[in-house]
Tab-separated table of C-alpha atoms and ligand atoms in Angstrom:
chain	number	residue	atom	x	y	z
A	1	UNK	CA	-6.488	-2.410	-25.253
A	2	UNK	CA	-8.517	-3.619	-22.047
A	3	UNK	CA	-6.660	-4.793	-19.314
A	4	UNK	CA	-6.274	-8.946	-19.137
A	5	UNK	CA	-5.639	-9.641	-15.433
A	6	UNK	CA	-2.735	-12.372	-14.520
A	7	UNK	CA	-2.752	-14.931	-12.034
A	8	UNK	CA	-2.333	-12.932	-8.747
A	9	UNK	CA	0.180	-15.050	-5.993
A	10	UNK	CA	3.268	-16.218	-8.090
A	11	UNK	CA	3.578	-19.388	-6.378
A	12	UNK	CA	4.320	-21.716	-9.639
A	13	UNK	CA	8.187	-23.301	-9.356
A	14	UNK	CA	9.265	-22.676	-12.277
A	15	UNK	CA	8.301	-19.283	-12.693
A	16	UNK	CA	9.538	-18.454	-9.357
A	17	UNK	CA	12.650	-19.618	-9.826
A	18	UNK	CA	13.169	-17.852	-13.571
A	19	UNK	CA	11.879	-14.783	-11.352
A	20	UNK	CA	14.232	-14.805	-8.507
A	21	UNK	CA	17.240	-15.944	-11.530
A	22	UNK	CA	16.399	-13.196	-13.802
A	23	UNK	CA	18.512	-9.887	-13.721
A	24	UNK	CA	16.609	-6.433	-12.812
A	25	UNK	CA	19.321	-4.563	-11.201
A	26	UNK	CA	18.623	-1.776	-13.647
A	27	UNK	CA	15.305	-1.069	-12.641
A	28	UNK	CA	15.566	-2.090	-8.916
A	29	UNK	CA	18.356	0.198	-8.571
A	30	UNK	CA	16.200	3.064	-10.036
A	31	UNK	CA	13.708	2.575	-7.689
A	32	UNK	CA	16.134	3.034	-5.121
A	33	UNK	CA	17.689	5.785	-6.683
A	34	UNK	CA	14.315	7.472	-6.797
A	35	UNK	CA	13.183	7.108	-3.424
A	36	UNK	CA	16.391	8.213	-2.125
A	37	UNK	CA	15.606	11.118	-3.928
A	38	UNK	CA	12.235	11.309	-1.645
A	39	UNK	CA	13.398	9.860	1.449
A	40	UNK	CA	17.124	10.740	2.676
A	41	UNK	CA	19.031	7.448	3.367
A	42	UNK	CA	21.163	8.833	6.015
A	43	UNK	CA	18.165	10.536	7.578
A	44	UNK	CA	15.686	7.566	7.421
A	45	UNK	CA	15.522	5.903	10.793
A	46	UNK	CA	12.241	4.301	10.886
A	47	UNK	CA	10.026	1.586	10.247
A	48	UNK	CA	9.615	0.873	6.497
A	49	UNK	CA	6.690	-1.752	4.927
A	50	UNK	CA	7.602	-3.385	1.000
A	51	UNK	CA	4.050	-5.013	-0.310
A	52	UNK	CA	4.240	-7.934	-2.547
A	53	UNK	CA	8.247	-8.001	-2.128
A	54	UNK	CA	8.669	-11.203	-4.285
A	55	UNK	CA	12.477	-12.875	-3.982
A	56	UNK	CA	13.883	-9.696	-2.043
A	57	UNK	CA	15.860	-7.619	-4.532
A	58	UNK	CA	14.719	-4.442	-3.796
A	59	UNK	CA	14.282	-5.558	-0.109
A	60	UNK	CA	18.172	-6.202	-0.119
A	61	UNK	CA	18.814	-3.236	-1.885
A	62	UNK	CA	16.326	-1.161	0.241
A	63	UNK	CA	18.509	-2.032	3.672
A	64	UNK	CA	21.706	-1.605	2.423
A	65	UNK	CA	20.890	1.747	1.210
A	66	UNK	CA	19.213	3.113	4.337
A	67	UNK	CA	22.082	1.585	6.932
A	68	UNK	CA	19.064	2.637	9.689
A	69	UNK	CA	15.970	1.421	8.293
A	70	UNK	CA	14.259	-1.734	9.509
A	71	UNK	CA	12.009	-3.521	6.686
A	72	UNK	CA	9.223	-5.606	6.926
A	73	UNK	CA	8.943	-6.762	3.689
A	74	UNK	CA	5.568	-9.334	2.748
A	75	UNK	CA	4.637	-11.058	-0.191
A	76	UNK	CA	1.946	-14.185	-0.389
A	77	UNK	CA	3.988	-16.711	-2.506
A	78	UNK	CA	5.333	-19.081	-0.122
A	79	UNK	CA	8.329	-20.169	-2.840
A	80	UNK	CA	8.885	-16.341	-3.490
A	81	UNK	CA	9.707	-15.992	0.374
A	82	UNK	CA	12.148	-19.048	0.646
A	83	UNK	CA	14.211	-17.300	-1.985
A	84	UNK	CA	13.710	-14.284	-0.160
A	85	UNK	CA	15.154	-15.297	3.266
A	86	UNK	CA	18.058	-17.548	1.787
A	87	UNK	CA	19.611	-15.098	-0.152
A	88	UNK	CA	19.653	-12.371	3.054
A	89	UNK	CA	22.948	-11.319	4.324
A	90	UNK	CA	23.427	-12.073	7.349
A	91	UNK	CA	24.527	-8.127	8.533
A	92	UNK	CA	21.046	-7.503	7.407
A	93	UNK	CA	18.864	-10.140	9.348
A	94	UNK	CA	18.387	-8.000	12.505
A	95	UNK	CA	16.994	-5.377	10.031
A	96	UNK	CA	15.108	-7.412	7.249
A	97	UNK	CA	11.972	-9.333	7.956
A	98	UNK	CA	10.056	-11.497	5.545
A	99	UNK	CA	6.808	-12.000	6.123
A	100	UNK	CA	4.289	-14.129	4.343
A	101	UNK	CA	0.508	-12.692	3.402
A	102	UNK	CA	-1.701	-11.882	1.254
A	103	UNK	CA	-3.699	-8.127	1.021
A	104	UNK	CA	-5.848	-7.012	2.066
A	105	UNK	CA	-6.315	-9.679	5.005
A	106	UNK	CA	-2.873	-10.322	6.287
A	107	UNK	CA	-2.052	-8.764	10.037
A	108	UNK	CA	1.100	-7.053	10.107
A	109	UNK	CA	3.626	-7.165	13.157
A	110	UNK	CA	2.901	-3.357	13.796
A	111	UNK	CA	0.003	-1.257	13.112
A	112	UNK	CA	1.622	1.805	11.592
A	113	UNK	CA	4.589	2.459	9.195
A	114	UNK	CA	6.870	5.367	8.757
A	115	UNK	CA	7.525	4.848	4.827
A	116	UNK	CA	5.607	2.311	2.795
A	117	UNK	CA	6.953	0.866	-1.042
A	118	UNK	CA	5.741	-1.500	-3.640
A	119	UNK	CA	7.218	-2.357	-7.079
A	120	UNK	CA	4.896	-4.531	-8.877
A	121	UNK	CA	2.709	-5.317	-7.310
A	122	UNK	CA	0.005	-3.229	-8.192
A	123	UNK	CA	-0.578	-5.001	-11.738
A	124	UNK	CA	-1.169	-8.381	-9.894
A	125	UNK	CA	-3.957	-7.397	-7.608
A	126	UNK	CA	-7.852	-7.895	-9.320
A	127	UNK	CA	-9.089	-4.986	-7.617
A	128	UNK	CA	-6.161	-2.373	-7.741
A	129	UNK	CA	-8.138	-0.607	-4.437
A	130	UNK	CA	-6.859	-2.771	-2.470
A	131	UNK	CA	-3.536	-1.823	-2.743
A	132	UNK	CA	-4.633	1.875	-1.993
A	133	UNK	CA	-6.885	0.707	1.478
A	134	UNK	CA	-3.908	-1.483	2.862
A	135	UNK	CA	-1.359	1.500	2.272
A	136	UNK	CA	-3.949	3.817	3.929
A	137	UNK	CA	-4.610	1.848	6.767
A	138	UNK	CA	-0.930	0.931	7.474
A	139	UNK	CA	1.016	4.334	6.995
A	140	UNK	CA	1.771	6.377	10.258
A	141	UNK	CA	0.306	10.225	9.726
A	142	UNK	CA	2.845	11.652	7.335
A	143	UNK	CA	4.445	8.992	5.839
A	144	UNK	CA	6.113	8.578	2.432
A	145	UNK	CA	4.550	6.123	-0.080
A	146	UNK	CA	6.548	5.017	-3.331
A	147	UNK	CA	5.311	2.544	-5.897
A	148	UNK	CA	6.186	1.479	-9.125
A	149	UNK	CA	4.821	-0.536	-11.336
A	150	UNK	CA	4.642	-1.196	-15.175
A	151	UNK	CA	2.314	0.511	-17.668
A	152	UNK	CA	-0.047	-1.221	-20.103
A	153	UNK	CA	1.065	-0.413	-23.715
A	154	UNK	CA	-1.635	0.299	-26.082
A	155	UNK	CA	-1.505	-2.665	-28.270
A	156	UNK	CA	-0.836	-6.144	-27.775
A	157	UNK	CA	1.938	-5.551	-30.804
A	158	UNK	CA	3.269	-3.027	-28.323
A	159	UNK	CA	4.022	-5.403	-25.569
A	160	UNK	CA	5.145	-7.948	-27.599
A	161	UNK	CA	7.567	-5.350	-28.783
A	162	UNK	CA	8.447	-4.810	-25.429
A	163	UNK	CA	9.169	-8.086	-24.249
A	164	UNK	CA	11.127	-8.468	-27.272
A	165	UNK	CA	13.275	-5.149	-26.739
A	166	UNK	CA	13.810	-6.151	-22.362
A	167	UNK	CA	13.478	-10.115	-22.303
A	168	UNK	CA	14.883	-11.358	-25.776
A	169	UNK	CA	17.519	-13.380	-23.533
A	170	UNK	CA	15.423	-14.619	-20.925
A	171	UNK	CA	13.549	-18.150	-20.457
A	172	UNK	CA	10.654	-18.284	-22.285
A	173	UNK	CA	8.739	-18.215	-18.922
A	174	UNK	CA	9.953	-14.949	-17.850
A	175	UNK	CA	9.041	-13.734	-21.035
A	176	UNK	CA	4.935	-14.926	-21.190
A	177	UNK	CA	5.184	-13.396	-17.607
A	178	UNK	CA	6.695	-10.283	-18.585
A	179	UNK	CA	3.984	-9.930	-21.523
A	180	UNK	CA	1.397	-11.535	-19.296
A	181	UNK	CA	2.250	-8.487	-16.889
A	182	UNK	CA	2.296	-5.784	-19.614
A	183	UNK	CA	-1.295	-6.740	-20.530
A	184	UNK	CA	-2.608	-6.736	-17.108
A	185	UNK	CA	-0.585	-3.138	-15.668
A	186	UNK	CA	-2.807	-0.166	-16.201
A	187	UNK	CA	-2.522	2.896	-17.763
A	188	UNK	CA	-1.779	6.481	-16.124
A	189	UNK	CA	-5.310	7.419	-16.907
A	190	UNK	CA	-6.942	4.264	-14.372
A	191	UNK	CA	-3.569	4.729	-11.790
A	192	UNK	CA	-5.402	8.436	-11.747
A	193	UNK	CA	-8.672	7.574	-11.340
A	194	UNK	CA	-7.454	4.723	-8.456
A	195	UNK	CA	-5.731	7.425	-6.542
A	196	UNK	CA	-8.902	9.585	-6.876
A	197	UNK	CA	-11.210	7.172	-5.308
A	198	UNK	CA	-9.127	6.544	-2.697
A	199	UNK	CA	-8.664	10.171	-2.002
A	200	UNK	CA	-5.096	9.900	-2.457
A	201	UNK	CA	-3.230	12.944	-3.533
A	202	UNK	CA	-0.176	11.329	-4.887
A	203	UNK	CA	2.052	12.310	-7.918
A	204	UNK	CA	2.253	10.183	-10.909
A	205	UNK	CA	5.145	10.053	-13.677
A	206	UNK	CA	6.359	7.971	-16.349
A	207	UNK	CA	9.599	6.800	-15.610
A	208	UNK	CA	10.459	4.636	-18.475
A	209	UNK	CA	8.942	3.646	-21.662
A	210	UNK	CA	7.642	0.835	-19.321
A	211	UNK	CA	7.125	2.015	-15.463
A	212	UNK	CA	5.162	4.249	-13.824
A	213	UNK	CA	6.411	5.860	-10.491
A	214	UNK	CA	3.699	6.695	-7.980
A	215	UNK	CA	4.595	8.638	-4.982
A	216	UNK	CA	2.752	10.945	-2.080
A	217	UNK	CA	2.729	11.489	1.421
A	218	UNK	CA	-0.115	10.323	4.255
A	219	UNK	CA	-1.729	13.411	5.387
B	301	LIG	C1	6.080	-9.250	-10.151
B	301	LIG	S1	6.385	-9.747	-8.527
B	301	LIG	C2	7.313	-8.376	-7.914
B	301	LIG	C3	8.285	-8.804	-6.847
B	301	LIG	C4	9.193	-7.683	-6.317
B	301	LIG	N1	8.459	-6.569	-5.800
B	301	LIG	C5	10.129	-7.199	-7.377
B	301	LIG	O1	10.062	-6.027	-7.756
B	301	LIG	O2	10.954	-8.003	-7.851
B	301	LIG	C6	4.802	-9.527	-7.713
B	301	LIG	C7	4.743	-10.201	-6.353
B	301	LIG	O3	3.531	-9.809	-5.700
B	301	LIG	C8	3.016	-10.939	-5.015
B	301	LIG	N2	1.586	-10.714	-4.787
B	301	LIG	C9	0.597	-10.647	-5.705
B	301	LIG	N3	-0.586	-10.410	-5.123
B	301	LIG	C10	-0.351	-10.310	-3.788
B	301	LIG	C11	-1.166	-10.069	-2.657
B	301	LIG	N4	-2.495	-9.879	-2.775
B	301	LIG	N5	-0.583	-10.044	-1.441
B	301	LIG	C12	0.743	-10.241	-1.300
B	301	LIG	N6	1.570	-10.478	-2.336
B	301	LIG	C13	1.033	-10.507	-3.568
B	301	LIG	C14	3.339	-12.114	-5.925
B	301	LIG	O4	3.335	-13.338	-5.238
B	301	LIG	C15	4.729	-11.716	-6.429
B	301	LIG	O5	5.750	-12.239	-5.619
């Protein structure tokens, strides 16, 4: 199946809203699980960078796991980033930042980061490369890069199995999105050949029937 490319910013109300409402602890908490497999939380002490970190869930969950990280965390939906900052904790505002920009041509507050992560976000972007330049350009010599991101099934029967099997119970907006986002993910095969022309030497696995995990180190 080619891929069908969805509306990049998420920026609509209502499908913000069903976004920031909707329940994905179980995933978000196995990204975290994952990178802590990567990164030590106890050991982590430096600057981290989230692309495309919608309402904050993972952003939430990525400072209270790593008690001394800070995060600068950007996303360029406007009503993805109000949810963001009014659900932060307020133990966590010295260390959480929410920034709002699009890639590739948003400036960041710092030039470099120790640790850069994405969940996502990749899907979203026309031009997947882009996601590979920013990451390059941003990550300090040696840093860790995690990102996840769903993979495009082979059939549109496939994904509408999908959506049936993880959204039944969600609004019917979350659900077109969720399918919306199946048919424009890519498949290990392209997430290879991205990495490739970027020169990127990262490992990629299949983490779920659904997700693909992504992760590598800056030379
Ligand atoms: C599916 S959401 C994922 C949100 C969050 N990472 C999560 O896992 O819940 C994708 C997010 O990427 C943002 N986005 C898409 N293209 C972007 C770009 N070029 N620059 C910044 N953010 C972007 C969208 O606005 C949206 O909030």
């Amino acid at each position: 199946m080619q891929r069908e490319p969805e509306t990049e910013l998420m920026e609509d109300k209502a499908q913000v809203e069903a976004y920031a409402r909707a329940d994905f602890s179980l995933p978000h908490q196995q990204f975290i699980d994952m990178l802590s497999t990567l990164v030590e939380p106890a050991e982590f002490d430096g600057i981290a960078l989230e692309l495309g970190c919608g309402p904050g869930d993972i952003s939430r969950r990525f400072v209270k796991a790593y008690p001394f990280s800070r995060l600068y965390a950007l996303d360029g939906s406007k009503p993805m980033l109000d949810y963001a900052n009014a659900l932060i904790d307020d133990s966590n505002r010295l260390r959480l930042t929410f920034i709002h920009g699009k890639l590739p041509d948003t400036r960041l507050p710092l030039s470099r980061y120790d640790l850069i992560f994405s969940n996502s976000l990749l899907h979203h972007l026309p031009e997947p490369g882009v996601l590979w330049q920013f990451i390059k350009r941003y990550a300090q010599p040696g840093a860790r890069v995690a990102v996840m991101d769903l993979l495009r099934p082979e059939t549109r029967q496939e994904a509408k199995d999908k959506v049936a099997c993880y959204a039944n119970d969600e609004p019917e907006i979350l659900q077109r999105d969720f399918y919306q986002s199946l048919l424009a993910a890519f498949t290990l095969e392209e997430i290879h050949r991205q990495l490739h022309q970027a020169c990127l030497d990262f490992t990629v696995t299949q983490s779920s029937d659904r997700h693909v995990f992504i992760t590598g180190r800056i030379p």
